[in-house]
Amino acid sequence: MNLARSLTLTHSDSTLIARCQKADIAAFNEIVARYKGKIFNYVYRMTGSMEDAEDLTQEVFVRMYTNIGSFRAEASLSTWLFRIAGNLCVDAFRRGKKERGVVTSLDAPTRGDDPDEAHGTRDVPDWSHEPTALLSRKELGAEIQGALQKLPPKLRSAVVLHDIEGLAYDEIAVAEGIPLGTVKSRIFNARVALREHLRPYLES
Amino acid sequence: MRNFSPTNKQRTGGAATTVAALFAVGSLVGAGVVLALQAAVTPTHAWAQQQAKEEKDASKEDRAVRLLRRMVLAEMRKAFVAREATLNADGRGTEQWVKRDPRRGIRRESIRPPGMIWIDNYRRSYRINTRENRVVESDSLLPRPDGARVQEFLHRFTGQLITPEVVGEDRVAGRSAHIVAVTGPATVRRFWIDKKTGLRLKTEEYNRSGKLLSSSSYSSVDLSPKFTEEDFRPPPDMRVVKDNRRRFDSLQAAEKAGVKVARPRWVPAGYGLRNVEALRDGRSVTLRYTNGIDVLSLTQFAPDKAPPHLRKRVEKEGSSFLPFPRGQRGYVWRDGERTFLLISSLSDDQVRRVAESLP
Amino acid sequence: MATMLDCRRVQPLLSEYVDGALSEETAWDVKMHVASCAVCQRVADDFAGTAELLGGLAHVEPSANFESVLAARLADLSVKPHRPSLREQVSEWWYARGSVGRPALASAAAFAFVVPLIMVTLTLRQGAVDAVNGTAVVKQSNAAASPASDAEALERLYDDHAAYSSSLLLGDSSAVLTPADSRL
């Protein structure tokens, strides 16, 4: 393994932030490289659109760059980035242009908008003995995304952060700026709704 | 198989068949038949009818006891493989293989959901978790046919403290069976006993309010199975969690070995102390009482050795109940430095009475 | 928490239960209820199922030219990272979702409310993590003399009780295959 690469990989977030606060563009690039996937994935699951996700994720890092000075060292960088991303999504929904509603028409998946298309797997063995084997992985992915789109954005954000991004309840509380109890009830309510929407895929 | 003794045959003579049909309970036993016959012939005095009824009941009980004895012997003497389906109180089902070899022991292996095996080969007992590749090993719990427990059961079990009763007939796994109900203070258990072999084909468990707790029934029985030694040994390459307890048959034996334990002054009628288990590290001692069908496990923890979960519970709620599977309940309480846990299916009052009777 | 939970009290906890986010005592009570209640078991399975479905979604990646576009945007902005005023810092930190530019949790009361909550969470989570780690410890240690975790200690006490019940001449030996932990 490349020694320089293995060294850079070990830089902690706080080191990178400190360097970034001193206008070290290499450190900034490293933060982008480290978090763009997570943030993009979150924004995509929030908006259901690859184009919007690309645009909003760019904006997250622009905001991070301009506000890096206000970042407190003891806070978690990823939580902060999710908070910025969440706020941007809400702003976008409020502008009313990015909220797609249910865009999961199986007949006409938008070009490039379907992440599961890239994997192109119609024969995923994991699903072979499940009822969901009737659906390809791509179709199942579209169904799940459709179910997410039906949730109110607040519930969607909480459940995406937990189940997809792997944040703990308390991290979500910080990222969303809400009490822990609210995180719990949002995730609960999201699952109640998802259970209804995804019932056919929850058998056995 | 017929149960009539030559004397009974002589006394009842040719009427036996008719009377047996009249009562429709299969192979009736002498005394009851005779008295019932007398009652039928001379239906004069109320006292005679009453006496006839009592005698008939007594004979029914004897018959139930005999069937249970036969079942216990058959289970120890016969080799068989059965597929068993269990339905639990919540409607969830499991399936398992039951393999019994009179010489080698018993093996129960879950089919659905898979992952659990229990083997007892008279020497050691193994609870095997195949998913975690882990086996918990302990002393054998399987009664030996010539052991004291079995002999005591066969010779002294009269059904005085738990009441067995023949309640009907049925077919299970294509075989004809007697149904015997055993009523204890906390549980009712019904056994379907194969008429041909005496083997138990089905077991149902109810609590005293009539709620079905579990029902286990053989769907197939093979009476000439082929076993290998491997069937009664844990699979190789498993991580063995060693037994960390010492077992004693009596309190005296435990005390002789230096185990200090408080004994409750009161347990419900019919329960006897059968077993004392002490963790080697001195953390806890468990007294096990049974009345033949229900078990009462009283664990006392050394100061500060109760699982934190139980300690927290007692600190927050005081003495309290906690749930366990299959209708069993725990009751946890504290007395000075000692923490106690009682697992049983007793009523609230009985549980508290046991707790209060500890010195 | 009272003992013996009923469905009405268990169901609101099931989401946290499947996430392993409950305190040990509550988790035990919920687990025992779920083990004896097909309805709650179903809900718990479904909740776990939704989490699994979401967790199994393909991970999406931004386009290959993400960095170059970002660089261009930053160049257009021609701004440097700036060190904001204290007011801006406070405002940014307590900047709540959906209330752009308005510090929603600025009051001392709100502060006092949120901080203990987060601390309680951390304590609760620690408990849950310990329970999980406890199981993991047993998995790693050979011939563990004493059960490593709390829940396991309790399960073992029940399993011994059930094993003894099963060994009775008139016992129901199927109990030995339904130990306390078999549902999880």
XYZ file of C-alpha atoms in Angstrom:
747
model
C 0.000 0.000 0.000
C 1.093 3.499 -0.775
C 2.599 4.944 2.399
C 1.475 8.502 1.758
C -2.055 7.296 1.152
C -2.146 5.200 4.279
C -0.913 8.213 6.253
C -3.523 10.559 4.866
C -6.220 8.029 5.620
C -5.324 8.157 9.265
C -5.836 11.916 9.604
C -8.609 12.453 12.099
C -11.529 14.702 11.284
C -10.385 17.205 13.892
C -6.919 17.456 12.318
C -8.483 18.015 8.921
C -10.849 20.641 10.303
C -8.017 22.478 12.014
C -6.034 22.482 8.770
C -9.088 23.471 6.803
C -9.724 26.374 9.161
C -6.256 27.565 8.179
C -7.398 27.514 4.536
C -5.584 24.254 3.724
C -7.312 23.217 0.506
C -5.777 19.717 0.573
C -7.471 19.108 3.910
C -10.756 20.392 2.496
C -10.454 18.035 -0.465
C -9.843 15.172 1.863
C -12.973 15.956 3.838
C -14.928 16.061 0.584
C -13.469 12.734 -0.490
C -14.318 11.228 2.876
C -17.912 12.429 3.167
C -19.266 13.109 -0.316
C -20.585 9.550 -0.677
C -22.446 9.558 2.648
C -23.928 13.000 2.141
C -24.849 12.319 -1.471
C -26.525 9.073 -0.497
C -28.505 10.786 2.260
C -29.608 13.646 0.004
C -30.550 11.195 -2.749
C -32.723 9.181 -0.345
C -34.285 12.447 0.847
C -35.038 13.890 -2.593
C -35.266 10.795 -4.784
C -33.406 12.571 -7.553
C -29.795 12.071 -8.610
C -29.618 15.557 -10.127
C -30.944 17.278 -7.034
C -28.682 15.144 -4.860
C -25.640 16.176 -6.904
C -26.591 19.826 -6.704
C -27.450 19.844 -2.990
C -24.377 17.840 -2.014
C -22.225 20.420 -3.820
C -24.015 23.065 -1.812
C -23.333 21.210 1.465
C -19.597 21.409 0.856
C -19.817 25.041 -0.255
C -21.583 25.833 3.050
C -19.063 23.816 4.935
C -16.233 25.720 3.256
C -17.696 29.127 3.993
C -18.676 28.249 7.573
C -15.709 26.126 8.573
C -14.668 28.762 11.089
C -17.836 28.274 13.113
C -17.275 24.556 13.478
C -16.527 23.529 17.024
C -13.775 21.011 17.408
C -15.630 18.833 19.887
C -18.601 18.317 17.598
C -18.707 15.517 15.063
C -17.965 16.545 11.511
C -20.323 14.034 9.973
C -23.163 15.157 12.240
C -22.522 18.751 11.228
C -22.518 17.858 7.528
C -25.768 15.893 7.877
C -27.267 18.889 9.644
C -26.296 21.217 6.791
C -27.561 18.676 4.239
C -30.835 18.229 6.113
C -31.428 21.969 6.268
C -30.707 22.300 2.559
C -33.165 19.524 1.745
C -35.855 21.204 3.821
C -35.142 24.520 2.090
C -35.387 22.763 -1.251
C -38.694 21.114 -0.320
C -40.000 24.465 0.881
C -39.157 26.046 -2.441
C -41.448 23.338 -3.720
C -39.383 22.434 -6.701
C -37.379 19.528 -5.454
C -40.108 17.600 -3.700
C -40.825 14.836 -6.115
C -43.639 13.130 -4.337
C -44.008 9.658 -5.709
C -41.647 9.380 -8.629
C -41.326 5.673 -8.645
C -43.054 4.786 -11.848
C -41.766 1.399 -12.794
C -42.566 2.089 -16.438
C -40.300 5.041 -16.805
C -37.420 5.188 -14.408
C -35.543 8.393 -14.998
C -32.284 7.916 -16.806
C -29.455 7.653 -14.369
C -31.796 8.292 -11.484
C -31.833 4.727 -10.405
C -28.797 3.670 -8.424
C -29.776 0.057 -8.607
C -29.661 0.198 -12.367
C -25.929 0.684 -12.262
C -25.554 -2.621 -10.496
C -27.696 -4.178 -13.180
C -28.465 -7.226 -11.136
C -31.606 -9.067 -11.983
C -30.427 -12.280 -10.440
C -29.343 -11.470 -6.924
C -29.130 -14.793 -5.111
C -29.775 -13.217 -1.689
C -33.359 -12.610 -2.603
C -33.916 -15.856 -4.453
C -35.955 -17.592 -1.763
C -37.835 -14.482 -0.705
C -41.189 -13.392 -2.091
C -39.320 -10.326 -3.259
C -37.569 -12.553 -5.759
C -40.530 -11.708 -7.948
C -39.062 -8.244 -8.156
C -35.599 -7.514 -9.379
C -33.351 -5.746 -6.946
C -33.747 -2.606 -9.024
C -37.511 -2.757 -8.828
C -37.404 -3.420 -5.109
C -35.085 -0.451 -4.674
C -37.581 1.715 -6.543
C -40.421 0.453 -4.346
C -38.500 1.285 -1.174
C -37.521 4.716 -2.477
C -41.183 5.266 -3.371
C -42.212 4.349 0.160
C -39.628 6.773 1.568
C -40.964 9.563 -0.660
C -44.416 9.061 0.851
C -43.117 9.882 4.329
C -43.164 13.439 5.656
C -39.596 14.802 5.244
C -38.954 14.889 9.004
C -39.756 11.214 9.428
C -37.886 10.360 6.243
C -34.759 12.135 7.417
C -34.716 10.398 10.804
C -35.201 6.913 9.390
C -32.723 7.443 6.542
C -30.085 8.710 8.977
C -30.652 5.703 11.214
C -31.276 2.794 8.891
C -29.244 3.857 5.864
C -26.519 6.130 7.197
C -26.145 4.194 10.436
C -26.323 7.142 12.837
C -27.203 6.432 16.460
C -30.265 8.024 18.053
C -28.221 10.631 19.916
C -26.248 11.529 16.793
C -29.513 12.081 14.959
C -30.738 14.263 17.836
C -27.680 16.467 17.394
C -27.793 16.434 13.584
C -31.477 17.370 13.518
C -31.335 19.685 16.516
C -34.262 17.862 18.168
C -34.710 16.115 21.532
C -33.949 12.429 21.717
C -37.570 11.537 22.402
C -38.510 13.190 19.132
C -35.919 11.114 17.280
C -37.423 7.948 18.749
C -40.969 8.885 17.887
C -40.019 9.959 14.359
C -38.246 6.677 13.669
C -41.154 4.774 15.198
C -43.714 6.648 13.112
C -41.609 6.272 9.997
C -41.483 2.509 10.490
C -45.215 2.300 11.110
C -45.774 4.031 7.773
C -43.078 2.048 5.953
C -44.573 -1.156 7.310
C -47.820 -0.268 5.567
C -46.189 0.810 2.309
C -43.775 -2.125 2.156
C -46.054 -4.833 3.490
C -45.736 -7.121 0.447
C -41.957 -7.192 0.901
C -42.042 -7.885 4.616
C -43.512 -11.383 4.393
C -41.653 -14.142 6.225
C -52.385 -55.396 25.332
C -54.902 -56.364 27.970
C -54.806 -55.271 31.545
C -57.174 -57.833 33.002
C -55.703 -60.013 35.668
C -56.890 -63.640 35.843
C -58.809 -62.908 39.046
C -60.646 -60.024 37.481
C -61.523 -62.144 34.520
C -62.943 -64.807 36.758
C -64.956 -62.329 38.762
C -66.422 -60.360 35.920
C -66.633 -63.231 33.495
C -68.293 -62.651 30.151
C -69.837 -59.365 31.210
C -66.479 -57.607 30.913
C -66.806 -56.772 27.240
C -70.266 -55.273 27.596
C -69.292 -53.161 30.568
C -66.105 -52.023 28.915
C -68.170 -50.898 25.952
C -70.639 -49.217 28.323
C -67.939 -47.050 29.847
C -66.125 -46.652 26.583
C -62.784 -46.075 28.175
C -60.842 -48.937 26.656
C -59.219 -51.554 28.844
C -61.095 -51.184 32.100
C -59.698 -52.552 35.286
C -61.353 -55.134 37.508
C -62.640 -53.476 40.650
C -64.463 -50.616 38.976
C -66.063 -52.952 36.498
C -67.328 -55.229 39.197
C -68.804 -52.427 41.266
C -70.266 -50.652 38.313
C -71.844 -53.913 37.289
C -73.271 -54.390 40.751
C -74.589 -50.866 40.749
C -76.211 -51.442 37.387
C -77.810 -54.673 38.542
C -79.059 -53.342 41.869
C -79.822 -49.621 41.454
C -81.495 -49.408 44.869
C -79.779 -47.268 47.482
C -78.240 -43.871 46.975
C -75.320 -44.789 49.229
C -74.554 -47.768 47.048
C -74.488 -45.576 43.971
C -72.290 -43.071 45.761
C -69.915 -45.768 46.867
C -69.862 -47.216 43.388
C -68.977 -43.823 41.989
C -66.140 -43.334 44.457
C -64.760 -46.764 43.768
C -65.028 -46.124 40.080
C -63.129 -42.833 40.470
C -60.445 -44.544 42.510
C -60.080 -47.175 39.863
C -59.897 -44.525 37.163
C -57.080 -42.876 39.068
C -55.287 -46.180 39.501
C -55.586 -46.712 35.819
C -54.194 -43.261 35.110
C -51.280 -43.934 37.450
C -50.652 -47.248 35.737
C -50.693 -45.620 32.315
C -48.261 -42.945 33.458
C -45.912 -45.547 34.928
C -46.052 -47.474 31.709
C -45.325 -44.286 29.754
C -42.300 -43.448 31.895
C -40.921 -46.981 31.466
C -41.593 -47.041 27.736
C -39.812 -43.734 27.247
C -36.740 -45.144 28.920
C -36.792 -48.626 27.406
C -37.772 -48.094 23.804
C -35.634 -46.860 20.940
C -37.423 -44.491 18.587
C -37.133 -41.491 16.340
C -40.053 -39.104 16.229
C -40.717 -35.878 14.440
C -42.420 -33.540 16.859
C -44.331 -30.336 16.246
C -44.758 -27.876 19.099
C -47.314 -25.100 19.157
C -46.734 -22.408 21.745
C -49.293 -20.223 23.466
C -48.738 -17.379 20.998
C -49.552 -19.558 17.996
C -45.937 -19.880 16.929
C -44.780 -23.347 15.940
C -41.505 -25.190 16.146
C -40.499 -28.647 14.929
C -37.875 -30.986 16.239
C -36.466 -34.495 15.983
C -36.589 -36.623 19.083
C -34.124 -39.507 19.100
C -34.170 -41.922 21.994
C -31.809 -44.810 22.547
C -32.283 -46.627 25.867
C -28.558 -47.263 26.105
C -27.107 -44.052 24.689
C -29.475 -41.334 25.816
C -31.656 -38.720 24.140
C -31.163 -36.167 21.398
C -33.608 -33.388 20.572
C -32.760 -31.338 17.521
C -34.731 -28.357 16.317
C -35.783 -28.496 12.660
C -37.678 -25.235 12.477
C -36.255 -22.827 13.452
C -32.927 -24.654 13.219
C -29.945 -24.075 15.426
C -30.610 -25.802 18.759
C -29.669 -29.330 19.803
C -29.991 -30.869 23.232
C -28.156 -34.101 23.952
C -28.100 -35.998 27.210
C -26.127 -39.234 27.167
C -26.553 -40.150 30.873
C -23.046 -38.843 31.558
C -23.162 -35.280 30.323
C -25.829 -32.927 29.080
C -25.135 -30.608 26.114
C -27.112 -27.578 25.008
C -25.792 -26.841 21.547
C -26.212 -23.630 19.605
C -25.148 -24.507 16.058
C -25.380 -20.937 14.781
C -22.897 -19.724 17.354
C -20.946 -22.987 17.244
C -21.212 -23.105 21.001
C -22.040 -25.903 23.406
C -22.916 -25.488 27.060
C -21.951 -28.631 28.924
C -23.278 -29.782 32.274
C -24.043 -32.874 34.335
C -26.589 -35.300 32.944
C -30.176 -34.644 33.959
C -31.600 -37.694 32.234
C -33.164 -40.165 34.671
C -31.604 -43.637 34.504
C -34.109 -46.495 34.375
C -32.514 -48.036 37.472
C -31.986 -44.699 39.202
C -33.589 -43.640 42.454
C -35.860 -41.063 40.838
C -37.408 -43.584 38.510
C -37.716 -46.289 41.152
C -39.352 -43.832 43.503
C -41.732 -42.732 40.811
C -42.639 -46.283 39.837
C -43.178 -47.540 43.368
C -44.397 -44.590 45.327
C -46.209 -42.464 42.793
C -49.823 -42.790 43.777
C -51.109 -39.564 42.381
C -51.879 -38.174 45.812
C -50.392 -34.731 45.352
C -50.954 -34.403 41.663
C -54.139 -35.922 40.350
C -53.895 -38.051 37.223
C -57.059 -38.972 35.398
C -57.862 -40.800 32.195
C -59.904 -38.320 30.194
C -60.407 -40.003 26.834
C -58.916 -41.518 23.725
C -57.573 -40.070 20.511
C -55.435 -40.797 17.479
C -52.009 -39.183 17.067
C -49.595 -39.846 14.175
C -51.946 -42.594 12.996
C -51.753 -44.366 16.338
C -54.396 -44.942 18.942
C -53.796 -43.327 22.336
C -55.191 -42.891 25.837
C -55.349 -39.349 27.147
C -54.234 -38.870 30.754
C -54.531 -35.482 32.444
C -52.294 -34.632 35.379
C -53.446 -31.713 37.496
C -50.960 -29.919 39.686
C -51.393 -26.756 41.730
C -50.072 -24.547 38.931
C -50.243 -26.603 35.756
C -52.400 -29.155 34.004
C -50.559 -31.476 31.682
C -52.251 -33.910 29.310
C -50.446 -36.903 27.852
C -51.493 -38.907 24.811
C -50.132 -42.378 25.519
C -49.768 -44.875 22.693
C -51.923 -47.931 23.397
C -49.491 -50.297 21.701
C -46.133 -49.144 23.028
C -46.930 -46.903 25.991
C -44.929 -44.092 24.391
C -46.070 -40.532 24.845
C -47.270 -39.216 21.485
C -48.450 -35.793 22.518
C -48.173 -33.463 25.515
C -50.288 -30.417 26.270
C -49.641 -27.943 29.015
C -52.233 -25.584 30.475
C -52.133 -23.103 33.301
C -54.795 -23.396 35.983
C -57.013 -20.840 34.291
C -57.177 -23.126 31.268
C -54.857 -21.268 28.947
C -52.891 -23.571 26.657
C -49.189 -22.914 27.200
C -47.796 -25.441 24.753
C -48.778 -28.458 22.739
C -46.185 -30.924 21.429
C -47.258 -33.729 19.182
C -45.416 -36.436 17.243
C -46.228 -36.339 13.551
C -44.332 -39.568 12.846
C -42.730 -42.277 14.950
C -40.133 -44.821 13.816
C -39.790 -47.667 16.304
C -36.806 -49.399 14.676
C -34.315 -46.588 14.221
C -30.588 -46.854 13.507
C -28.376 -44.700 15.706
C -24.673 -44.017 15.786
C -22.555 -42.870 18.718
C -22.289 -39.468 17.019
C -26.006 -38.884 17.550
C -25.384 -38.640 21.273
C -22.184 -36.629 21.270
C -21.769 -32.924 20.622
C -20.409 -32.148 17.149
C -16.618 -31.735 17.072
C -14.957 -28.313 16.786
C -17.490 -26.527 18.947
C -16.500 -24.054 21.560
C -17.350 -25.650 24.876
C -18.684 -23.445 27.637
C -17.690 -25.485 30.656
C -20.059 -26.231 33.421
C -19.314 -23.905 36.285
C -21.646 -25.396 38.862
C -21.590 -28.075 41.474
C -24.733 -30.143 41.935
C -25.943 -31.781 45.123
C -28.900 -34.052 45.736
C -29.665 -32.621 49.141
C -29.106 -29.575 51.275
C -27.022 -31.661 53.676
C -24.658 -32.697 50.894
C -24.344 -29.089 49.769
C -23.676 -27.862 53.298
C -21.100 -30.567 53.810
C -19.288 -29.208 50.770
C -19.316 -25.732 52.300
C -22.238 -24.248 50.353
C -24.147 -21.777 52.495
C -27.750 -21.335 51.547
C -30.949 -20.096 53.163
C -33.882 -22.463 52.876
C -37.464 -21.206 52.729
C -39.624 -22.388 55.620
C -42.606 -22.662 53.356
C -43.136 -24.024 49.850
C -46.530 -25.061 48.435
C -47.745 -28.526 49.429
C -46.322 -31.303 47.329
C -43.064 -29.578 46.418
C -39.858 -31.249 47.517
C -36.249 -30.100 47.277
C -34.564 -32.187 44.595
C -31.399 -30.435 43.667
C -28.965 -27.758 44.857
C -26.767 -26.043 42.290
C -23.919 -23.792 43.374
C -21.805 -21.718 41.012
C -18.144 -22.528 41.563
C -17.241 -18.857 41.911
C -19.681 -18.526 44.807
C -21.859 -16.063 42.932
C -25.143 -17.836 43.480
C -26.846 -20.967 44.744
C -30.074 -22.343 43.285
C -32.497 -24.599 45.133
C -34.762 -26.622 42.864
C -38.082 -27.890 44.128
C -40.590 -29.934 42.196
C -43.914 -31.626 42.703
C -43.365 -33.927 39.751
C -44.650 -31.648 37.025
C -43.819 -28.067 38.036
C -40.447 -26.704 39.018
C -39.649 -23.903 41.407
C -36.111 -22.504 41.120
C -34.967 -20.276 43.983
C -31.641 -18.573 43.335
C -29.841 -16.536 45.966
C -27.013 -14.284 44.930
C -24.043 -13.408 47.085
C -23.834 -9.709 48.041
C -23.184 -7.619 44.897
C -23.256 -10.713 42.691
C -26.775 -10.459 41.307
C -26.839 -9.593 37.590
C -26.907 -5.757 37.398
C -30.213 -6.010 35.548
C -31.861 -7.639 38.572
C -30.181 -5.255 41.014
C -31.377 -2.226 39.062
C -34.874 -3.647 38.926
C -35.018 -4.155 42.679
C -33.573 -0.715 43.317
C -36.108 0.940 41.040
C -39.225 -1.070 41.782
C -38.579 -2.996 44.966
C -39.715 -6.610 44.958
C -41.145 -7.285 41.541
C -42.155 -9.825 38.939
C -40.398 -10.253 35.626
C -41.479 -12.364 32.679
C -39.915 -15.583 31.395
C -40.983 -17.856 28.514
C -43.760 -20.452 28.653
C -45.829 -18.824 31.358
C -43.016 -18.930 33.908
C -42.432 -15.813 36.010
C -39.540 -14.508 37.966
C -39.896 -12.723 41.288
C -36.912 -10.734 42.445
C -36.488 -9.321 45.928
C -33.861 -8.217 48.333
C -33.204 -8.964 51.958
C -30.322 -6.941 53.360
C -27.353 -7.658 51.143
C -28.811 -10.757 49.550
C -30.800 -10.737 46.320
C -33.200 -13.565 45.487
C -34.836 -14.718 42.269
C -37.673 -17.220 42.234
C -38.672 -18.698 38.860
C -41.942 -20.614 38.927
C -45.517 -20.696 37.718
C -46.948 -20.126 41.213
C -49.581 -17.521 42.040
C -48.641 -14.082 43.399
C -49.646 -15.086 46.927
C -47.691 -18.315 46.872
C -44.615 -16.566 45.513
C -44.739 -13.897 48.230
C -45.287 -16.512 50.877
C -42.174 -18.420 49.785
C -40.224 -15.140 49.784
C -41.422 -14.152 53.261
C -40.582 -17.554 54.706
C -36.861 -17.181 54.105
C -34.875 -16.724 57.307
C -41.357 0.348 34.403
C -43.954 -2.012 35.718
C -43.418 -5.732 35.252
C -45.518 -7.784 32.791
C -45.999 -5.475 29.839
C -49.054 -5.591 27.654
C -49.198 -4.931 23.916
C -50.333 -1.366 24.389
C -47.160 -0.562 26.299
C -44.827 -2.763 24.305
C -45.633 -1.559 20.817
C -44.342 2.007 21.224
C -41.049 0.464 22.378
C -40.647 -1.997 19.526
C -38.820 0.372 17.219
C -36.174 1.068 19.872
C -36.222 -2.612 20.792
C -35.195 -3.779 17.321
C -32.459 -1.121 17.332
C -31.117 -2.384 20.670
C -31.656 1.065 22.153
C -33.642 0.124 25.273
C -32.283 -0.220 28.788
C -31.524 -3.800 29.764
C -34.508 -4.238 32.076
C -36.952 -2.794 29.585
C -35.380 -4.790 26.767
C -35.850 -7.980 28.787
C -39.502 -7.253 29.508
C -40.140 -6.431 25.852
C -38.256 -9.522 24.699
C -40.295 -11.774 26.990
C -43.536 -10.171 25.894
C -42.560 -10.503 22.237
C -41.621 -14.151 22.790
C -45.159 -14.866 23.944
C -47.160 -12.539 21.694
C -47.430 -13.268 18.003
C -48.856 -9.807 17.255
C -45.964 -7.892 18.810
C -43.498 -10.380 17.377
C -44.915 -9.616 13.964
C -44.634 -5.876 14.466
C -41.054 -6.237 15.726
C -40.192 -8.456 12.756
C -41.757 -5.943 10.391
C -39.867 -3.041 11.951
C -36.644 -4.996 11.693
C -37.675 -5.857 8.134
C -38.126 -2.217 7.128
C -34.715 -1.411 8.624
C -33.252 -4.309 6.676
C -34.899 -3.226 3.433
C -33.605 0.324 3.854
C -30.176 -0.874 4.906
C -30.028 -3.112 1.851
C -30.581 -0.278 -0.609
C -27.762 0.261 -3.073
C -25.346 2.972 -2.058
C -25.340 5.814 -4.563
C -22.238 7.777 -5.507
C -21.992 11.293 -6.862
C -20.824 11.758 -10.427
C -17.170 11.374 -11.423
C -16.737 15.107 -11.967
C -18.151 16.036 -8.541
C -14.885 17.551 -7.292
C -14.179 19.569 -10.433
C -17.684 21.070 -10.411
C -17.328 21.835 -6.703
C -13.949 23.473 -7.295
C -15.524 25.653 -9.964
C -18.343 26.689 -7.633
C -15.915 27.584 -4.897
C -13.817 29.558 -7.356
C -16.942 31.481 -8.436
C -17.682 32.284 -4.824
C -14.124 33.549 -4.460
C -14.511 33.337 -0.732
C -12.150 32.011 1.820
C -13.224 30.190 4.939
C -13.923 32.951 7.402
C -13.938 32.998 11.153
C -17.434 34.124 12.159
C -18.439 36.270 15.106
C -19.499 34.696 18.385
C -23.123 35.498 17.595
C -22.838 33.685 14.292
C -21.211 30.721 15.945
C -23.923 30.392 18.562
C -26.577 30.909 15.972
C -25.071 28.269 13.712
C -24.799 25.742 16.499
C -28.382 26.077 17.647
C -29.652 26.607 14.166
C -32.630 24.305 14.083
C -34.013 22.415 11.142
C -36.652 24.327 9.238
C -36.129 27.632 10.950
C -33.545 29.204 8.715
C -31.470 31.835 10.420
C -33.484 31.705 13.617
C -31.863 30.180 16.672
C -34.743 28.020 17.791
C -33.203 26.723 20.962
C -31.677 29.958 22.162
C -33.417 30.134 25.502
C -31.744 28.918 28.646
C -34.743 26.726 29.368
C -34.418 24.960 26.057
C -30.728 24.487 26.665
C -31.342 23.013 30.089
C -33.868 20.645 28.530
C -31.780 19.344 25.693
C -28.486 18.769 27.435
C -29.710 16.380 30.137
C -31.649 14.516 27.484
C -28.542 13.920 25.463
C -26.708 12.807 28.556
C -29.465 10.396 29.463
C -29.292 9.035 25.951
C -25.619 8.425 26.226
C -26.115 6.519 29.455
C -28.929 4.467 27.970
C -26.923 3.725 24.889
C -23.998 2.656 26.967
C -26.214 0.074 28.643
C -27.405 -1.246 25.308
C -23.879 -1.410 23.967
C -22.743 -3.321 27.034
C -25.499 -5.853 26.529
C -24.433 -6.347 22.933
C -20.770 -6.468 23.818
C -21.512 -8.961 26.549
C -22.738 -11.439 23.978
C -19.754 -10.684 21.805
C -17.387 -11.333 24.696
C -18.845 -14.772 25.194
C -18.467 -15.481 21.511
C -14.785 -14.699 21.754
C -13.898 -16.343 25.021
C -13.466 -20.064 25.187
C -14.804 -21.996 28.123
C -16.153 -18.890 29.805
C -16.664 -19.851 33.413
C -19.360 -17.312 34.113
C -21.802 -15.725 31.710
C -20.353 -12.461 30.537
C -23.457 -10.405 30.057
C -26.380 -9.579 32.157
C -29.099 -10.757 29.820
C -27.162 -13.933 29.268
C -26.849 -14.579 32.995
C -30.614 -14.282 33.274
C -31.197 -16.447 30.216
C -28.926 -19.100 31.628
C -30.875 -19.094 34.909
C -34.067 -19.661 32.953
C -32.472 -22.272 30.678
C -31.347 -24.277 33.706
C -34.849 -24.027 35.128
C -36.342 -25.203 31.807
C -33.777 -27.985 31.436
C -34.675 -29.284 34.874
C -38.401 -29.091 34.055
C -37.754 -31.014 30.851
C -35.878 -33.730 32.672
C -38.813 -34.530 34.965
C -40.372 -37.903 34.268
C -43.650 -36.161 33.599
C -41.989 -33.090 32.146
C -42.489 -31.636 28.711
C -39.056 -31.960 27.206
C -39.834 -29.649 24.285
C -39.229 -26.785 26.748
C -35.524 -27.403 26.551
C -35.468 -26.300 22.911
C -37.237 -23.005 23.587
C -34.679 -21.257 25.747
C -35.020 -17.619 26.641
C -32.715 -16.425 23.901
C -33.991 -18.518 21.029
C -36.159 -15.735 19.680
C -33.269 -13.411 18.967
